């Protein structure tokens, strides 16, 4: 005879909550449209997906090409770009293609197809990236109601370096508070060298502030529901203006194919 009132599916749900490192991230995003995830929590989730050789992956930020499409004339942003498909078989790279954002989403740099240098084969097949993509796939599938969950996602990744050169500030999001025009966004900090500030701010669809935080340590991450919230990052300033500095991030977006 069972215990009256104990629903077996409820017990199973509690077990998952207690053991799955993604559960608190899902809960935060469902509640408020975003989550600020500290590095150790993200690391625990990634480890389950075969995460390895973080230093080797992070080193691939050292040879990114300059982004020549900055409408403000800035040459302070470097990036590599790649597209993938995530479906029940796994995550697969697509042929290189331009990145397109409409001007609705990016009044500064949108409205044109932008061809960025591709992510190198070494970085695209690196176990750290594969673990990040597999974890995003599981996280974003889990956040999407079954009724509207696509079989296949269009995934874009951007390796970004924002530089502070000769004392000049660098702007991580020169277009200001924005949405990426996708369904889900992960921004994961790779490194910060000789920079201060670079605060991430989150706003609702009326641009009212919902929260702010700073990604300071490797794997510190922001997860946003791009249909519900805006995001932006304040300029980064050099700690020591006599030396160059940079902020490196990986951005991963998922949208319905
Ligand atoms: Fe963005």
CSV table of C-alpha atoms and ligand atoms in Angstrom, one decimal:
chain,number,residue,atom,x,y,z
A,1,UNK,CA,0.0,0.0,0.0
A,2,UNK,CA,1.4,3.4,-1.0
A,3,UNK,CA,1.4,6.6,0.9
A,4,UNK,CA,-1.8,8.6,0.3
A,5,UNK,CA,-1.1,11.9,-1.4
A,6,UNK,CA,2.4,11.2,-2.7
A,7,UNK,CA,2.3,11.6,-6.4
A,8,UNK,CA,5.1,9.5,-8.0
A,9,UNK,CA,5.7,12.0,-10.8
A,10,UNK,CA,6.1,14.8,-8.2
A,11,UNK,CA,8.8,12.7,-6.5
A,12,UNK,CA,10.6,12.2,-9.8
A,13,UNK,CA,10.5,15.9,-10.5
A,14,UNK,CA,12.1,16.6,-7.1
A,15,UNK,CA,14.9,14.2,-7.8
A,16,UNK,CA,15.7,15.9,-11.1
A,17,UNK,CA,15.7,19.3,-9.4
A,18,UNK,CA,18.2,18.0,-6.8
A,19,UNK,CA,20.6,16.4,-9.2
A,20,UNK,CA,20.5,18.3,-12.5
A,21,UNK,CA,22.8,21.4,-12.5
A,22,UNK,CA,20.6,22.9,-15.3
A,23,UNK,CA,17.5,22.9,-13.1
A,24,UNK,CA,18.1,26.2,-11.2
A,25,UNK,CA,19.0,27.9,-14.5
A,26,UNK,CA,15.7,26.7,-16.0
A,27,UNK,CA,13.8,27.9,-13.0
A,28,UNK,CA,15.4,31.3,-13.1
A,29,UNK,CA,14.8,31.8,-16.8
A,30,UNK,CA,11.2,30.6,-16.5
A,31,UNK,CA,10.6,33.0,-13.6
A,32,UNK,CA,12.3,36.2,-14.8
A,33,UNK,CA,13.4,35.7,-18.5
A,34,UNK,CA,17.1,35.5,-17.6
A,35,UNK,CA,19.6,33.8,-15.4
A,36,UNK,CA,23.1,34.9,-14.2
A,37,UNK,CA,25.1,31.7,-13.8
A,38,UNK,CA,28.3,31.7,-11.9
A,39,UNK,CA,31.3,29.8,-13.4
A,40,UNK,CA,31.3,26.8,-11.0
A,41,UNK,CA,27.6,26.2,-11.6
A,42,UNK,CA,28.1,26.4,-15.4
A,43,UNK,CA,31.2,24.1,-15.1
A,44,UNK,CA,29.1,21.5,-13.2
A,45,UNK,CA,26.6,21.4,-16.1
A,46,UNK,CA,29.2,21.3,-18.8
A,47,UNK,CA,31.2,18.5,-17.2
A,48,UNK,CA,28.2,16.2,-17.7
A,49,UNK,CA,28.6,16.8,-21.5
A,50,UNK,CA,32.4,16.0,-21.7
A,51,UNK,CA,33.8,19.5,-21.2
A,52,UNK,CA,37.7,19.4,-21.4
A,53,UNK,CA,40.8,21.6,-22.1
A,54,UNK,CA,39.2,24.9,-21.4
A,55,UNK,CA,42.6,26.7,-21.7
A,56,UNK,CA,43.1,25.3,-25.2
A,57,UNK,CA,39.7,26.5,-26.3
A,58,UNK,CA,40.1,29.9,-24.7
A,59,UNK,CA,43.5,30.3,-26.5
A,60,UNK,CA,41.5,30.4,-29.8
A,61,UNK,CA,40.4,33.9,-29.0
A,62,UNK,CA,44.0,35.1,-29.5
A,63,UNK,CA,43.7,35.1,-33.3
A,64,UNK,CA,40.3,36.5,-34.2
A,65,UNK,CA,39.9,38.7,-37.2
A,66,UNK,CA,38.8,42.4,-36.9
A,67,UNK,CA,35.1,43.0,-37.4
A,68,UNK,CA,35.0,45.4,-40.3
A,69,UNK,CA,31.3,46.1,-40.3
A,70,UNK,CA,31.1,48.5,-37.3
A,71,UNK,CA,28.9,51.4,-38.5
A,72,UNK,CA,30.4,53.6,-35.8
A,73,UNK,CA,33.8,53.2,-37.5
A,74,UNK,CA,35.2,51.3,-34.5
A,75,UNK,CA,37.9,48.7,-34.9
A,76,UNK,CA,37.7,47.5,-31.3
A,77,UNK,CA,35.8,44.3,-32.0
A,78,UNK,CA,37.2,41.0,-33.2
A,79,UNK,CA,35.1,38.0,-34.0
A,80,UNK,CA,34.8,34.6,-35.6
A,81,UNK,CA,31.4,33.2,-36.5
A,82,UNK,CA,29.9,29.8,-37.2
A,83,UNK,CA,26.4,28.2,-37.7
A,84,UNK,CA,25.2,24.8,-36.6
A,85,UNK,CA,22.1,22.7,-36.6
A,86,UNK,CA,20.9,21.1,-33.4
A,87,UNK,CA,18.5,18.2,-33.8
A,88,UNK,CA,17.8,14.9,-32.1
A,89,UNK,CA,20.9,13.4,-33.7
A,90,UNK,CA,23.3,16.0,-32.2
A,91,UNK,CA,24.8,19.3,-33.2
A,92,UNK,CA,26.3,19.7,-36.7
A,93,UNK,CA,28.2,22.5,-38.3
A,94,UNK,CA,26.5,24.2,-41.3
A,95,UNK,CA,28.4,25.6,-44.3
A,96,UNK,CA,29.7,29.1,-43.6
A,97,UNK,CA,27.2,31.8,-44.2
A,98,UNK,CA,26.6,35.5,-43.5
A,99,UNK,CA,25.2,36.7,-40.2
A,100,UNK,CA,22.0,38.7,-40.7
A,101,UNK,CA,20.1,40.9,-38.3
A,102,UNK,CA,17.2,43.1,-39.4
A,103,UNK,CA,17.4,46.8,-38.5
A,104,UNK,CA,14.5,46.2,-36.1
A,105,UNK,CA,16.9,44.3,-33.9
A,106,UNK,CA,20.1,46.1,-34.7
A,107,UNK,CA,19.6,49.7,-35.9
A,108,UNK,CA,23.4,50.3,-35.9
A,109,UNK,CA,24.8,47.3,-37.8
A,110,UNK,CA,21.8,45.4,-39.0
A,111,UNK,CA,20.1,45.4,-42.4
A,112,UNK,CA,23.0,43.9,-44.3
A,113,UNK,CA,24.5,40.4,-44.6
A,114,UNK,CA,27.7,40.5,-42.7
A,115,UNK,CA,30.4,38.0,-43.6
A,116,UNK,CA,32.6,37.3,-40.6
A,117,UNK,CA,35.7,35.1,-40.6
A,118,UNK,CA,34.8,31.5,-39.8
A,119,UNK,CA,35.5,29.8,-36.5
A,120,UNK,CA,38.5,27.6,-37.1
A,121,UNK,CA,38.0,23.8,-37.4
A,122,UNK,CA,40.0,23.3,-34.2
A,123,UNK,CA,37.7,25.5,-32.2
A,124,UNK,CA,34.5,24.2,-33.9
A,125,UNK,CA,35.3,20.6,-33.0
A,126,UNK,CA,36.9,21.4,-29.6
A,127,UNK,CA,35.4,19.3,-26.7
A,128,UNK,CA,34.8,22.5,-24.7
A,129,UNK,CA,32.6,23.9,-27.5
A,130,UNK,CA,30.9,20.6,-28.1
A,131,UNK,CA,30.0,20.4,-24.4
A,132,UNK,CA,28.7,24.0,-24.4
A,133,UNK,CA,26.5,23.4,-27.5
A,134,UNK,CA,25.2,20.1,-26.1
A,135,UNK,CA,24.4,21.8,-22.8
A,136,UNK,CA,22.7,24.7,-24.6
A,137,UNK,CA,20.7,22.2,-26.7
A,138,UNK,CA,19.4,20.4,-23.5
A,139,UNK,CA,18.8,23.7,-21.7
A,140,UNK,CA,16.9,25.4,-24.5
A,141,UNK,CA,14.9,22.3,-25.4
A,142,UNK,CA,14.0,22.1,-21.7
A,143,UNK,CA,12.9,25.8,-21.6
A,144,UNK,CA,10.7,25.4,-24.8
A,145,UNK,CA,7.2,24.0,-24.2
A,146,UNK,CA,6.8,20.6,-25.9
A,147,UNK,CA,4.0,22.0,-28.0
A,148,UNK,CA,6.2,24.6,-29.7
A,149,UNK,CA,9.6,22.9,-29.5
A,150,UNK,CA,11.1,22.5,-32.9
A,151,UNK,CA,12.8,19.3,-34.1
A,152,UNK,CA,15.7,21.3,-35.3
A,153,UNK,CA,17.3,24.6,-34.1
A,154,UNK,CA,19.4,27.1,-36.1
A,155,UNK,CA,22.4,27.7,-33.9
A,156,UNK,CA,24.9,30.6,-34.3
A,157,UNK,CA,28.1,31.1,-32.3
A,158,UNK,CA,30.2,34.2,-32.1
A,159,UNK,CA,33.7,34.4,-30.5
A,160,UNK,CA,34.0,38.0,-29.6
A,161,UNK,CA,37.0,40.0,-28.3
A,162,UNK,CA,36.3,43.7,-27.3
A,163,UNK,CA,39.6,45.6,-27.0
A,164,UNK,CA,40.5,48.7,-25.1
A,165,UNK,CA,43.3,50.2,-27.2
A,166,UNK,CA,45.5,53.1,-26.1
A,167,UNK,CA,43.2,54.0,-23.3
A,168,UNK,CA,40.0,53.9,-25.4
A,169,UNK,CA,36.9,52.3,-24.1
A,170,UNK,CA,35.5,49.2,-25.9
A,171,UNK,CA,31.8,48.8,-26.5
A,172,UNK,CA,30.5,45.2,-26.2
A,173,UNK,CA,27.1,46.2,-27.5
A,174,UNK,CA,27.4,49.5,-29.4
A,175,UNK,CA,23.8,49.2,-30.5
A,176,UNK,CA,22.8,49.6,-26.8
A,177,UNK,CA,20.0,47.5,-25.1
A,178,UNK,CA,18.8,45.1,-27.7
A,179,UNK,CA,17.4,41.6,-28.5
A,180,UNK,CA,19.3,39.3,-30.9
A,181,UNK,CA,16.2,38.3,-32.9
A,182,UNK,CA,16.4,34.7,-31.8
A,183,UNK,CA,14.7,32.5,-29.2
A,184,UNK,CA,17.5,31.9,-26.7
A,185,UNK,CA,20.9,33.4,-25.9
A,186,UNK,CA,23.9,32.3,-23.9
A,187,UNK,CA,26.7,34.8,-23.2
A,188,UNK,CA,29.7,33.0,-21.6
A,189,UNK,CA,32.7,34.9,-20.3
A,190,UNK,CA,36.1,33.5,-21.6
A,191,UNK,CA,38.4,36.0,-20.0
A,192,UNK,CA,39.0,39.6,-19.0
A,193,UNK,CA,42.4,41.2,-19.2
A,194,UNK,CA,43.2,44.6,-17.8
A,195,UNK,CA,39.6,45.8,-18.0
A,196,UNK,CA,37.0,47.2,-15.6
A,197,UNK,CA,33.2,47.5,-15.9
A,198,UNK,CA,31.4,45.8,-18.7
A,199,UNK,CA,28.2,45.4,-16.7
A,200,UNK,CA,25.4,43.3,-18.2
A,201,UNK,CA,22.0,44.8,-17.9
A,202,UNK,CA,18.6,43.1,-18.6
A,203,UNK,CA,15.4,44.9,-19.3
A,204,UNK,CA,11.8,43.9,-20.0
A,205,UNK,CA,10.1,44.6,-23.3
A,206,UNK,CA,9.3,48.1,-22.1
A,207,UNK,CA,13.1,48.6,-21.4
A,208,UNK,CA,12.4,48.8,-17.7
A,209,UNK,CA,15.5,47.4,-15.8
A,210,UNK,CA,15.1,43.9,-14.5
A,211,UNK,CA,18.6,43.3,-13.2
A,212,UNK,CA,22.3,43.8,-13.8
A,213,UNK,CA,25.4,41.9,-13.1
A,214,UNK,CA,29.0,41.6,-14.2
A,215,UNK,CA,30.6,38.5,-15.8
A,216,UNK,CA,34.0,38.6,-14.0
A,217,UNK,CA,35.3,35.0,-14.1
A,218,UNK,CA,35.7,32.3,-16.8
A,219,UNK,CA,32.4,30.5,-17.5
A,220,UNK,CA,30.3,33.2,-15.7
A,221,UNK,CA,27.3,33.3,-18.0
A,222,UNK,CA,24.1,35.1,-18.9
A,223,UNK,CA,21.2,33.1,-20.3
A,224,UNK,CA,18.3,35.1,-21.7
A,225,UNK,CA,14.9,34.4,-23.2
A,226,UNK,CA,15.2,36.7,-26.3
A,227,UNK,CA,11.4,36.8,-26.7
A,228,UNK,CA,11.0,38.3,-23.2
A,229,UNK,CA,14.0,40.5,-22.4
A,230,UNK,CA,16.5,42.9,-23.8
A,231,UNK,CA,20.2,42.8,-22.9
A,232,UNK,CA,23.1,45.2,-23.1
A,233,UNK,CA,26.6,45.6,-21.8
A,234,UNK,CA,28.2,48.8,-20.6
A,235,UNK,CA,31.5,49.8,-22.2
A,236,UNK,CA,34.7,48.3,-20.9
A,237,UNK,CA,37.5,50.6,-19.7
A,238,UNK,CA,41.1,49.8,-19.2
A,239,UNK,CA,42.3,49.3,-15.6
A,240,UNK,CA,45.8,50.5,-16.6
A,241,UNK,CA,45.3,52.9,-19.6
A,242,UNK,CA,49.0,52.4,-20.6
A,243,UNK,CA,48.4,48.8,-21.5
A,244,UNK,CA,45.9,47.1,-23.9
A,245,UNK,CA,43.0,45.2,-22.4
A,246,UNK,CA,40.3,42.9,-23.7
A,247,UNK,CA,37.0,41.1,-22.8
A,248,UNK,CA,36.5,37.8,-24.5
A,249,UNK,CA,33.1,36.1,-24.7
A,250,UNK,CA,31.3,33.3,-26.5
A,251,UNK,CA,27.8,34.0,-27.6
A,252,UNK,CA,25.5,31.1,-28.6
A,253,UNK,CA,22.1,31.7,-30.0
A,254,UNK,CA,19.3,29.2,-30.8
A,255,UNK,CA,16.3,30.0,-33.0
A,256,UNK,CA,13.7,28.0,-34.7
A,257,UNK,CA,14.9,26.9,-38.2
B,1,LIG,FE1,23.1,40.5,-28.1
